[in-house]
Short mmCIF file of C-alpha atoms in Angstrom, two decimals:
data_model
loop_
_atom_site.label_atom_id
_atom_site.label_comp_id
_atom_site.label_asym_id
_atom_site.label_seq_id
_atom_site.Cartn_x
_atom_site.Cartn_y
_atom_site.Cartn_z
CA UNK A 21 29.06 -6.19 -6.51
CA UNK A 22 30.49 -5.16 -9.68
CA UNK A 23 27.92 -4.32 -12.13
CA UNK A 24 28.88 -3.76 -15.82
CA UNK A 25 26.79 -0.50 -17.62
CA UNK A 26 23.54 -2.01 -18.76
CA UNK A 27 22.26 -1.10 -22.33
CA UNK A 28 19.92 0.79 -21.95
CA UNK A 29 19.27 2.57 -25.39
CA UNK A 30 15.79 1.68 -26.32
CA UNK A 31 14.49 2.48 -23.37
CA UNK A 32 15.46 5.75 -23.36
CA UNK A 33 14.92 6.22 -26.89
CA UNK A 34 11.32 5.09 -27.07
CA UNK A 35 10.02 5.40 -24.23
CA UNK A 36 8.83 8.07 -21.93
CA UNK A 37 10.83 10.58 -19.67
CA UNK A 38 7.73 9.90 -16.62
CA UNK A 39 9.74 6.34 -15.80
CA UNK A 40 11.51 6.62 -12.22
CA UNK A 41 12.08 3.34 -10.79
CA UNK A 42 14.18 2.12 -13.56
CA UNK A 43 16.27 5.49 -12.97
CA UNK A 44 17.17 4.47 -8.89
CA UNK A 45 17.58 0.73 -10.72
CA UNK A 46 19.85 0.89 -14.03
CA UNK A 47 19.89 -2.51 -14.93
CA UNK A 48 17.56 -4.58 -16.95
CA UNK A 49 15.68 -7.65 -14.79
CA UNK A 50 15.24 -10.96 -16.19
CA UNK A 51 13.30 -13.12 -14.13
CA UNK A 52 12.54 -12.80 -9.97
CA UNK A 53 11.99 -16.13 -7.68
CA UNK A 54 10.11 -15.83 -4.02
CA UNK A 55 12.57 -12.31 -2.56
CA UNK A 56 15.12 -12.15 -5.40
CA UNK A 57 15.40 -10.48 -8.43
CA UNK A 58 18.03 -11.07 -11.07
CA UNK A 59 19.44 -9.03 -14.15
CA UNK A 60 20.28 -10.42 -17.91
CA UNK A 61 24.18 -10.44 -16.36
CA UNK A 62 22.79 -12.57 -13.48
CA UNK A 63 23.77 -10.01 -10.81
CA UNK A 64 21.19 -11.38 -7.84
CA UNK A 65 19.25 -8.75 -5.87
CA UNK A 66 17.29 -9.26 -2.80
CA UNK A 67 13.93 -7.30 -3.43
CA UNK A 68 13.12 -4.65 0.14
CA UNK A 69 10.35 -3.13 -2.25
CA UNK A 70 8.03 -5.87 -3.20
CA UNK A 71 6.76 -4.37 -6.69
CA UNK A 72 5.26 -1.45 -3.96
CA UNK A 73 3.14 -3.55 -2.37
CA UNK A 74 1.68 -5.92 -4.66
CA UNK A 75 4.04 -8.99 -4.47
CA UNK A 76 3.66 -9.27 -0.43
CA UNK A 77 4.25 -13.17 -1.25
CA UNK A 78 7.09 -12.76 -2.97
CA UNK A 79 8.13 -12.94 -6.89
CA UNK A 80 6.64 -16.30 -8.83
CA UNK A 81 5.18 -17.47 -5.85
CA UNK A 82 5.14 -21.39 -6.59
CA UNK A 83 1.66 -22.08 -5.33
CA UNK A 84 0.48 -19.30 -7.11
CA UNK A 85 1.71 -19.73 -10.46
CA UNK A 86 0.58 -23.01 -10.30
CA UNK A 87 -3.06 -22.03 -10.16
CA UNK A 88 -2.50 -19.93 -12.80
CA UNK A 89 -1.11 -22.24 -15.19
CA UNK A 90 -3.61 -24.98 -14.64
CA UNK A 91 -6.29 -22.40 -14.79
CA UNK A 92 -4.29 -20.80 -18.41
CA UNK A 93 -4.09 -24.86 -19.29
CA UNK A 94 -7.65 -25.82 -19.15
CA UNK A 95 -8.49 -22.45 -21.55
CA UNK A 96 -9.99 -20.74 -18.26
CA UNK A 97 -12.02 -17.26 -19.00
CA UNK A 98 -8.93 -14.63 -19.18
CA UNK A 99 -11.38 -11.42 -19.89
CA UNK A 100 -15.13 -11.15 -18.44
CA UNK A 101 -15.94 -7.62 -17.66
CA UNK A 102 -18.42 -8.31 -14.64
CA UNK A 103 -19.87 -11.13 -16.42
CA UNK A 104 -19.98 -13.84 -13.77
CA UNK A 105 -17.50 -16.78 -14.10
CA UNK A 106 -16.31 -19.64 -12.07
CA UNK A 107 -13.10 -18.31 -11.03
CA UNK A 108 -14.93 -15.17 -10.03
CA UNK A 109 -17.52 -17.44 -7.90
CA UNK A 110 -14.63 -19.37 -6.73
CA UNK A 111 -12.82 -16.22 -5.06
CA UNK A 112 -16.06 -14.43 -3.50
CA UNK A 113 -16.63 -17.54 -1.34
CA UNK A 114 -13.27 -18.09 -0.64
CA UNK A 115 -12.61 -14.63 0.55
CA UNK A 116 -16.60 -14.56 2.36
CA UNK A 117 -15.55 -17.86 4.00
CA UNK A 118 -11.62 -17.24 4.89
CA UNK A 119 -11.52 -13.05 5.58
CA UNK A 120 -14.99 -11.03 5.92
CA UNK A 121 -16.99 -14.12 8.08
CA UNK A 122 -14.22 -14.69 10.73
CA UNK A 123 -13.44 -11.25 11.41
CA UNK A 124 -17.64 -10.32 11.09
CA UNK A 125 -17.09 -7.64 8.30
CA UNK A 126 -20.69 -7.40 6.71
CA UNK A 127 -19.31 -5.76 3.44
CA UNK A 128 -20.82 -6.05 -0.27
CA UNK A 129 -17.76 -6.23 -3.08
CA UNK A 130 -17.61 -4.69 -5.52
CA UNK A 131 -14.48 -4.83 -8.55
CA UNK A 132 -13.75 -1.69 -10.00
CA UNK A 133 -11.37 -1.34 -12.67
CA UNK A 134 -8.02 -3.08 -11.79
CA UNK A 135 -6.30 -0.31 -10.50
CA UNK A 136 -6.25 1.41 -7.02
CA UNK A 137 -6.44 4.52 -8.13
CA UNK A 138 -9.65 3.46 -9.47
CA UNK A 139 -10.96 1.37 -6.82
CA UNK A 140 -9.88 5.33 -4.42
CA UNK A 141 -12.09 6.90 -7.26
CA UNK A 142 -15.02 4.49 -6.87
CA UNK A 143 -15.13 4.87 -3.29
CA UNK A 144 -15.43 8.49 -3.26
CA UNK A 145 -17.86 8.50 -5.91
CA UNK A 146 -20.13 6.02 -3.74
CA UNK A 147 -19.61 8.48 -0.37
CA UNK A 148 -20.65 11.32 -2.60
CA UNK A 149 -23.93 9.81 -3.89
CA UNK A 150 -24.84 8.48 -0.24
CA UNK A 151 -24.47 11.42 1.26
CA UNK A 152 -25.28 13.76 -1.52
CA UNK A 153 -22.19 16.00 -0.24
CA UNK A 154 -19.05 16.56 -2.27
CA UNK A 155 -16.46 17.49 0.47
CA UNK A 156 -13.94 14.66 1.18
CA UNK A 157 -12.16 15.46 3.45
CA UNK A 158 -8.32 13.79 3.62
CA UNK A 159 -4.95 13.86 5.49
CA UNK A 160 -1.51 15.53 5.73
CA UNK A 161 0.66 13.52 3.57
CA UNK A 162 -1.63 11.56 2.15
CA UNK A 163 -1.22 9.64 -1.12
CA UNK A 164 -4.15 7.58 -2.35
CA UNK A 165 -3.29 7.34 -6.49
CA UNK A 166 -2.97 9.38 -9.43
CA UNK A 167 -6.10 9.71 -11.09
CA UNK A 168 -8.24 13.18 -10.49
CA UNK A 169 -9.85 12.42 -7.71
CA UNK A 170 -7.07 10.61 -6.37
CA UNK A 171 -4.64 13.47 -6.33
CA UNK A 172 -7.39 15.81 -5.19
CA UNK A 173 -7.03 13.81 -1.59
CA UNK A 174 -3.29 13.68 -1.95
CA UNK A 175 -0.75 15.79 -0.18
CA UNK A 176 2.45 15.63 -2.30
CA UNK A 177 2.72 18.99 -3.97
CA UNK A 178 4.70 17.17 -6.78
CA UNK A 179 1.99 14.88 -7.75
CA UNK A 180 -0.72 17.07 -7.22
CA UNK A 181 0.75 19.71 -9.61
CA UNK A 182 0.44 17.56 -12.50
CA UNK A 183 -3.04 17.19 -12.48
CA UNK A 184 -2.44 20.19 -14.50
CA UNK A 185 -5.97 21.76 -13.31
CA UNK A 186 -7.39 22.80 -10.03
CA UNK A 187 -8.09 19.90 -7.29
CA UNK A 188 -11.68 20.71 -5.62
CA UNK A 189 -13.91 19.30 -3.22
CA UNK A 190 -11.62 18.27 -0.99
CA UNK A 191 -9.93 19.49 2.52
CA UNK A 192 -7.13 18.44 4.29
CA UNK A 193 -6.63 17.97 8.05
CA UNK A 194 -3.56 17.14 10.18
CA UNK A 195 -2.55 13.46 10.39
CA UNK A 196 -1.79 11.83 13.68
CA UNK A 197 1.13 13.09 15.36
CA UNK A 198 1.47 15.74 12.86
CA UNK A 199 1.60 18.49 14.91
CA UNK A 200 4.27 16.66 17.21
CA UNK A 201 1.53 16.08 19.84
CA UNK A 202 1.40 19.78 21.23
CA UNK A 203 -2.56 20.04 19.77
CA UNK A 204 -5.35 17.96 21.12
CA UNK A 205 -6.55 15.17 18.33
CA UNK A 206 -9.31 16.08 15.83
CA UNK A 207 -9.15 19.71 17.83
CA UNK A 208 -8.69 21.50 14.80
CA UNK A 209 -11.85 18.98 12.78
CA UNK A 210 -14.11 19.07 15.34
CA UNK A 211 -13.87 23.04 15.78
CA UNK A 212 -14.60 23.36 11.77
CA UNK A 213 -17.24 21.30 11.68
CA UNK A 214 -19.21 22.96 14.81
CA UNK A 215 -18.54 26.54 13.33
CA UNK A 216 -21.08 27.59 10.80
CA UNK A 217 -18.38 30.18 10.06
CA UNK A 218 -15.54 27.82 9.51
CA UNK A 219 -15.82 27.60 5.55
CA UNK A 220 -15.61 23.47 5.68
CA UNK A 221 -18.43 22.30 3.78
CA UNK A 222 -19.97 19.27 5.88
CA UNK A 223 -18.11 15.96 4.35
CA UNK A 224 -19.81 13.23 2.65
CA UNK A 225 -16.78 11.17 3.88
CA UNK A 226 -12.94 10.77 5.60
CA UNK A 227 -10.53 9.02 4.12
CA UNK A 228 -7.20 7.62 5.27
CA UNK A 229 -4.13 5.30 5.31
CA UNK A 230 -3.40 3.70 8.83
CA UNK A 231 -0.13 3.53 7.66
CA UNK A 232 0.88 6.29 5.10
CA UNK A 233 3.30 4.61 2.50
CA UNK A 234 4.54 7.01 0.06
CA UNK A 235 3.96 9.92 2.72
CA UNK A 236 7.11 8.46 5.11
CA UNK A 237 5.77 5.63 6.68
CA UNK A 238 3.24 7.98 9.05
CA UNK A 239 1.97 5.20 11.25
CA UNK A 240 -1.60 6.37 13.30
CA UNK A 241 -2.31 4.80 16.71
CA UNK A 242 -5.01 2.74 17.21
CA UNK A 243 -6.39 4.91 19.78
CA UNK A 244 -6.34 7.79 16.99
CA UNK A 245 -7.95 5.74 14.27
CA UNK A 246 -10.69 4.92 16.74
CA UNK A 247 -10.85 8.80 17.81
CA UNK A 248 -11.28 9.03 14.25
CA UNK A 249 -14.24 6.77 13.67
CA UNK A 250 -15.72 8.06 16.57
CA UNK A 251 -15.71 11.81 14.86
CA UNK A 252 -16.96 10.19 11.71
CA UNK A 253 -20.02 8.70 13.44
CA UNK A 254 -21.49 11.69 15.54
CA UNK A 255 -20.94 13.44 12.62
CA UNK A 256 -22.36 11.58 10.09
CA UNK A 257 -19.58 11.31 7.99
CA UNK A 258 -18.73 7.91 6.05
CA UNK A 259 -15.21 6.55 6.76
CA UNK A 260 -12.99 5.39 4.38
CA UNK A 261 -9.69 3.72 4.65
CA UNK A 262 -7.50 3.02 2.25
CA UNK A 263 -5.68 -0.42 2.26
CA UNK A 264 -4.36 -0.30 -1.04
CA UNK A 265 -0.54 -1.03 0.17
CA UNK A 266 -0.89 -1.66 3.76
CA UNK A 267 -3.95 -4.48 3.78
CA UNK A 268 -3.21 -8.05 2.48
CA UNK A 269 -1.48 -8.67 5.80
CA UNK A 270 1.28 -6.19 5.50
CA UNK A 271 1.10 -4.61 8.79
CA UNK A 272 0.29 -7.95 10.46
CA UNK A 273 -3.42 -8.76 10.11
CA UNK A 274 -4.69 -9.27 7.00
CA UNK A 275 -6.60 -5.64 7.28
CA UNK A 276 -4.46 -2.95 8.41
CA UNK A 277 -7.32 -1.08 10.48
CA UNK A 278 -8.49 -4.51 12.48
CA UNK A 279 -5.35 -3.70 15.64
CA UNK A 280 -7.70 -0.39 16.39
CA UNK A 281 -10.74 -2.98 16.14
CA UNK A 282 -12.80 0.00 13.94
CA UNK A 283 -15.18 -0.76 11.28
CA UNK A 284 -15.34 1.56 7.95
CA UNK A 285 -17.87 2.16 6.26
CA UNK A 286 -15.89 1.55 2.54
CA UNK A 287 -12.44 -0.06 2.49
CA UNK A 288 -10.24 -0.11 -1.00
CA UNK A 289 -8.13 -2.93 -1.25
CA UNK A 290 -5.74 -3.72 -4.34
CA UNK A 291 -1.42 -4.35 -5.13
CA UNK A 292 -1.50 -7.72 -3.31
CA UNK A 293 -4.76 -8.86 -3.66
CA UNK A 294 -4.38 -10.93 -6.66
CA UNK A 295 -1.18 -11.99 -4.89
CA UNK A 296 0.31 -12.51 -7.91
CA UNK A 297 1.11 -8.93 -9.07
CA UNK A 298 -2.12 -9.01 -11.66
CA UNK A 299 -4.14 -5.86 -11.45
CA UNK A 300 -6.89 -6.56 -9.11
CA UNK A 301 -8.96 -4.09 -6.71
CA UNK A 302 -11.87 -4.21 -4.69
CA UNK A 303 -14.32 -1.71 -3.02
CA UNK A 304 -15.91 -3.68 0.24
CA UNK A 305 -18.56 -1.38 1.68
CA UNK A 306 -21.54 -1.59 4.07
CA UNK A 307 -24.63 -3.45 2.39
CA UNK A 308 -27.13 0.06 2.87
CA UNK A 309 -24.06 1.92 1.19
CA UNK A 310 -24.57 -0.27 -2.28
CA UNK A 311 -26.56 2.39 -4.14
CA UNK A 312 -25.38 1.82 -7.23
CA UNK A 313 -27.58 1.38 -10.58
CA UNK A 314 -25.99 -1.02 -12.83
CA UNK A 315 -23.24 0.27 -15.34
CA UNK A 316 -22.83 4.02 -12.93
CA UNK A 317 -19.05 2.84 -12.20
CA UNK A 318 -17.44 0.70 -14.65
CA UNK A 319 -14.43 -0.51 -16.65
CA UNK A 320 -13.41 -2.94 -19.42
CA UNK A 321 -10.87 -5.07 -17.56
CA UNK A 322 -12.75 -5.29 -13.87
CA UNK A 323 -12.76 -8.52 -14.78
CA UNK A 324 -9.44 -9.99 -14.51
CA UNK A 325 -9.73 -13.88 -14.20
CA UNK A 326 -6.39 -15.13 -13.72
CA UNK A 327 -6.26 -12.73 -10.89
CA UNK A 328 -9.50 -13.87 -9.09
CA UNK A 329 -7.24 -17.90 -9.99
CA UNK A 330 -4.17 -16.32 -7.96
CA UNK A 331 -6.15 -14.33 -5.32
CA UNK A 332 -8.51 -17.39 -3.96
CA UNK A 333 -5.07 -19.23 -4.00
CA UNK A 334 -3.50 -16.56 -1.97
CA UNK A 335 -6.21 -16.95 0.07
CA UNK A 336 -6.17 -20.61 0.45
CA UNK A 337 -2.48 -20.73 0.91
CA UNK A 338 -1.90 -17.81 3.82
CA UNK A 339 -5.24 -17.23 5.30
CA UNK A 340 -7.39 -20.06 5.67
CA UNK A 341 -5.21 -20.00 9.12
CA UNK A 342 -4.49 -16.18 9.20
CA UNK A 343 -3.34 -16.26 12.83
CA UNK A 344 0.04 -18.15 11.46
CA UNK A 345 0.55 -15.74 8.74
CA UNK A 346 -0.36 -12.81 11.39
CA UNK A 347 2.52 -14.54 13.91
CA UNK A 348 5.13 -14.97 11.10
CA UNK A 349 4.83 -11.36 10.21
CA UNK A 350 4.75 -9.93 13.71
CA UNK A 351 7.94 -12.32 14.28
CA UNK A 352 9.69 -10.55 11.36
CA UNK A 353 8.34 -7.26 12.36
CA UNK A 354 10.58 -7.69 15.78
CA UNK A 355 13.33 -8.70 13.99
CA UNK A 356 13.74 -5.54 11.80
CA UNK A 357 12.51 -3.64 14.49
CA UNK A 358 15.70 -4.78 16.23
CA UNK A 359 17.93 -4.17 13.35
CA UNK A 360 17.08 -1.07 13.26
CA UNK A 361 16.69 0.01 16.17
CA UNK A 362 20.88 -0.90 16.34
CA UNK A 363 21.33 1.30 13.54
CA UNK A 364 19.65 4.21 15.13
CA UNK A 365 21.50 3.55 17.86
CA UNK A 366 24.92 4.05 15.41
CA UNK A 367 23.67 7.01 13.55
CA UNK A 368 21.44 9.14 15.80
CA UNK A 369 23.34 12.42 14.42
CA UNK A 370 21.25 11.95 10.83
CA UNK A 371 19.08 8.71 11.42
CA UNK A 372 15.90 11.10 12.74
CA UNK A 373 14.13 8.21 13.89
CA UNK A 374 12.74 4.53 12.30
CA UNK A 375 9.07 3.66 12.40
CA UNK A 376 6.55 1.07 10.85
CA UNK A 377 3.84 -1.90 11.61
CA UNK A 378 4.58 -5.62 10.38
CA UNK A 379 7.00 -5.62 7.19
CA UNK A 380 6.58 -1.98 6.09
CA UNK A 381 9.24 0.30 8.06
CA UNK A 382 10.92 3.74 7.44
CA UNK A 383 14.16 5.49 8.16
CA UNK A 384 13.75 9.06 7.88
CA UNK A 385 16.96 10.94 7.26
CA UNK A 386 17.58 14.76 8.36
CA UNK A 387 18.47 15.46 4.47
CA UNK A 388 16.60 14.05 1.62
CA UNK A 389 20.52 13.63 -0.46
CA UNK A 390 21.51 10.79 2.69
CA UNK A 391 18.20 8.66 1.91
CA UNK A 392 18.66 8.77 -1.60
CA UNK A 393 22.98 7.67 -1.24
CA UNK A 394 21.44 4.74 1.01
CA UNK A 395 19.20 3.45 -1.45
CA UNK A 396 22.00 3.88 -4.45
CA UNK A 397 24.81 1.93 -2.01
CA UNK A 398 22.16 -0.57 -1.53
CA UNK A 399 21.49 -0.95 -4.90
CA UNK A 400 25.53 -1.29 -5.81
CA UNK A 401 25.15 -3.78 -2.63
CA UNK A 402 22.38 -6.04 -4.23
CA UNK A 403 19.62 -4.73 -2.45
CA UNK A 404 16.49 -2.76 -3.89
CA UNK A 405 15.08 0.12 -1.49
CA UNK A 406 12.96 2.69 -2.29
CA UNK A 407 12.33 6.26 -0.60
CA UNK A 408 9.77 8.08 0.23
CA UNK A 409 8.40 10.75 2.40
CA UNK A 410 7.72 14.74 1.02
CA UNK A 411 10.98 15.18 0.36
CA UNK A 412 12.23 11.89 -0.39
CA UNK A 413 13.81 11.62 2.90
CA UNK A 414 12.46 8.02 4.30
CA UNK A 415 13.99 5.16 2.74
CA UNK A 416 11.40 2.27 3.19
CA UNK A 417 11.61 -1.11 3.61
CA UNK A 418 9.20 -3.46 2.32
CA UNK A 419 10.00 -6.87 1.97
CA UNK A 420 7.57 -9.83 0.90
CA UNK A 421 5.84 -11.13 3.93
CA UNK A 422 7.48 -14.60 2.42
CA UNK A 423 10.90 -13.73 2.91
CA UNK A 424 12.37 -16.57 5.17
CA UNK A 425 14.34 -14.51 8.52
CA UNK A 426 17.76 -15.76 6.38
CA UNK A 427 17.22 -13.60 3.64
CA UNK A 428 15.72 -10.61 5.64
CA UNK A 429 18.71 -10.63 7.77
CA UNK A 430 21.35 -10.20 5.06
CA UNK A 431 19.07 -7.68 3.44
CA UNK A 432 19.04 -5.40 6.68
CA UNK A 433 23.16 -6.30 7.03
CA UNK A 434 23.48 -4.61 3.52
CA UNK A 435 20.89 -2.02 3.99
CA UNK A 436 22.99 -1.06 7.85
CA UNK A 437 26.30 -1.19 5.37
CA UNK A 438 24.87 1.10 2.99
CA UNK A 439 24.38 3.46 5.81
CA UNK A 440 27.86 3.41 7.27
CA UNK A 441 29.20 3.77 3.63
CA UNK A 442 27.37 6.88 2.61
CA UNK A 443 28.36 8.80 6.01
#
């Protein structure tokens, strides 16, 4: 593809040196249909990172938008706080009826403010006032938002240096299969917790990704996740996972946790729920966990309407059956798993290994410099990648769970080119 220099002059005069993704990306996008993006010189580019999670049915999905106009048309409630509304009524039954009944999850909702940094925040708020503890304890790797709290359970040294002060109240412990499998699981946790000597502070809570995302595409076993639970329970300890990028049916199931058939006690959910890319999050916790008095955790736009319009159409759309949505996925799933299992196969002297669940898979590089030349040669190729990992060394892959197996195909063709041309 032959792309001509974008102008880019007012965005970097006005506006802040924090922007990244438009730095891997240096063209400016016009509009986006279903797994395609496309720039004001109409240079098409099939989209492997899926707005990070929160288009996982693709860009304008037709159904979606649909709802939303018609809902925009009739002069539907944009902004209620937590006043109660019919498109608010409309999406707790829907998602009662279609997610939590079928797969028996007992959980209260509750909508934080539209982020999932803030729905993280709410959740460890709740575990702390249920448990009257402050430790949280969190994971190797771990990224679960931006926000104070956030980056206090959040591994990346990068990130958690700009919180600017110290991060307290918070511990981290080894992540599954981070130690390469020469130490027992939970050996290390379960010693700390039984030694009155040990220094760790007895938890109010875990929490955890099943799959970590921006820490390399980490992906626990089941039989660790339920290890995990287990510890949680003797110990008293609430369990929290986070399913801000991997629930919504990315790895498969519409919850990422349901293949190690665990129950948490408080699961955060945002990016796709709305389905349509509108901020949207939700805290779904036990019913003796909802301790809240009106007003303790609140926000001005936890009301989002056209997102509750989008989200129950989601809903009605993808998971009214969610075993066919479940068996599409898992069919794509094989198919990259294929692909790139081919290209390991090519480039075993700096292809480390590939891993993932579903549509969200990593290739971790042996230097950091080889993911990032990938994702640029993809980029020249038409194809939008991002990395991630500690060091930037994973490049992930992260399609909409919409993509038809055409369009994934030629995506993983120019991703495998990229490789081979950055040697």
């Amino acid at each position: 593809m032959t792309l001509t220099p974008p102008d880019l002059s007012v965005f970097e005069a006005f506006e802040s040196e924090v922007r990244s993704y438009c730095r891997s990306w240096p063209t400016v996008f016009d509009r986006a249909q279903d797994s395609r993006m496309y720039d004001e010189d109409g240079h098409c580019y099939l989209d492997f990172f899926s707005g990070a999670g929160a288009l996982n049915y693709g860009h304008n999905n037709r159904v979606l938008k649909r709802a939303l106009l018609d809902y925009l048309e009739r002069d539907g409630v944009t902004h209620g706080l937590d006043m109660s509304t019919t498109a608010k009524r409309t999406f707790l039954e829907s998602f009662q009826h279609m997610i939590l009944r079928p797969r028996e999850l007992p959980y209260k909702i509750m909508f934080p403010g539209p982020t999932g940094t803030n729905a993280v925040e709410a959740a460890l708020k709740l575990a702390r006032k249920a448990k009257g503890r402050r430790t949280i304890v969190s994971f190797t790797n771990a990224f679960h938002g931006m926000s104070l709290g956030s980056l206090a359970v959040t591994g990346n040294a990068f990130k958690r240096a700009g919180a600017g002060i110290p991060l307290v109240h918070s511990s981290p412990m080894p992540f599954d299969n981070y130690l390469a499998g020469r130490v027992p699981d939970f050996l290390w946790f379960e010693r700390l917790l039984q030694d009155q000597g040990s220094g760790l502070d007895r938890p109010a809570a875990v929490i955890v990704e099943t799959v970590q995302g921006e820490g390399g595409i980490n992906v626990a076993r089941p039989q660790w996740l339920r290890g995990l639970a287990g510890l949680c329970h003797r110990n008293d300890i609430l369990l929290i996972v986070d399913d801000i990028q991997m629930g919504c049916g990315r790895t498969g199931p519409f919850f990422s946790f349901e293949e190690a058939g665990i129950t948490p006690d408080i699961v955060t959910v945002s990016k796709s729920i709305s389905g349509y890319g509108l901020p949207m999050s939700l805290v779904l916790f036990k019913p003796e966990l909802d301790l809240w008095a009106p007003g303790e955790h609140n926000g001005t736009f936890r009301g989002n309407n056209p997102a509750f319009v989008t989200a129950t159409a989601a809903l009605g759309t993808y998971w009214a059956d969610g075993a066919a949505m479940e068996k599409q996925t898992r069919a794509k799933s094989d198919q990259v798993e294929e692909a790139l299992a081919a290209l390991f196969r090519e480039h075993t002297d700096d292809i480390v290994e590939f891993r993932g669940r579903g549509l969200v898979w990593g290739i971790e590089f042996t230097h950091a410099r080889r993911a990032a030349s990938v994702t640029r040669q993809a980029f020249r190729r038409g194809l939008l990648a991002e990395t991630s990992g500690a060091r930037d060394e994973v490049v992930k892959i992260l399609p909409p769970l919409t993509i038809s197996p055409d369009d994934l195909d030629e995506g993983l063709r120019i991703l495998a080119r990229a490789v081979r041309d950055t040697v």
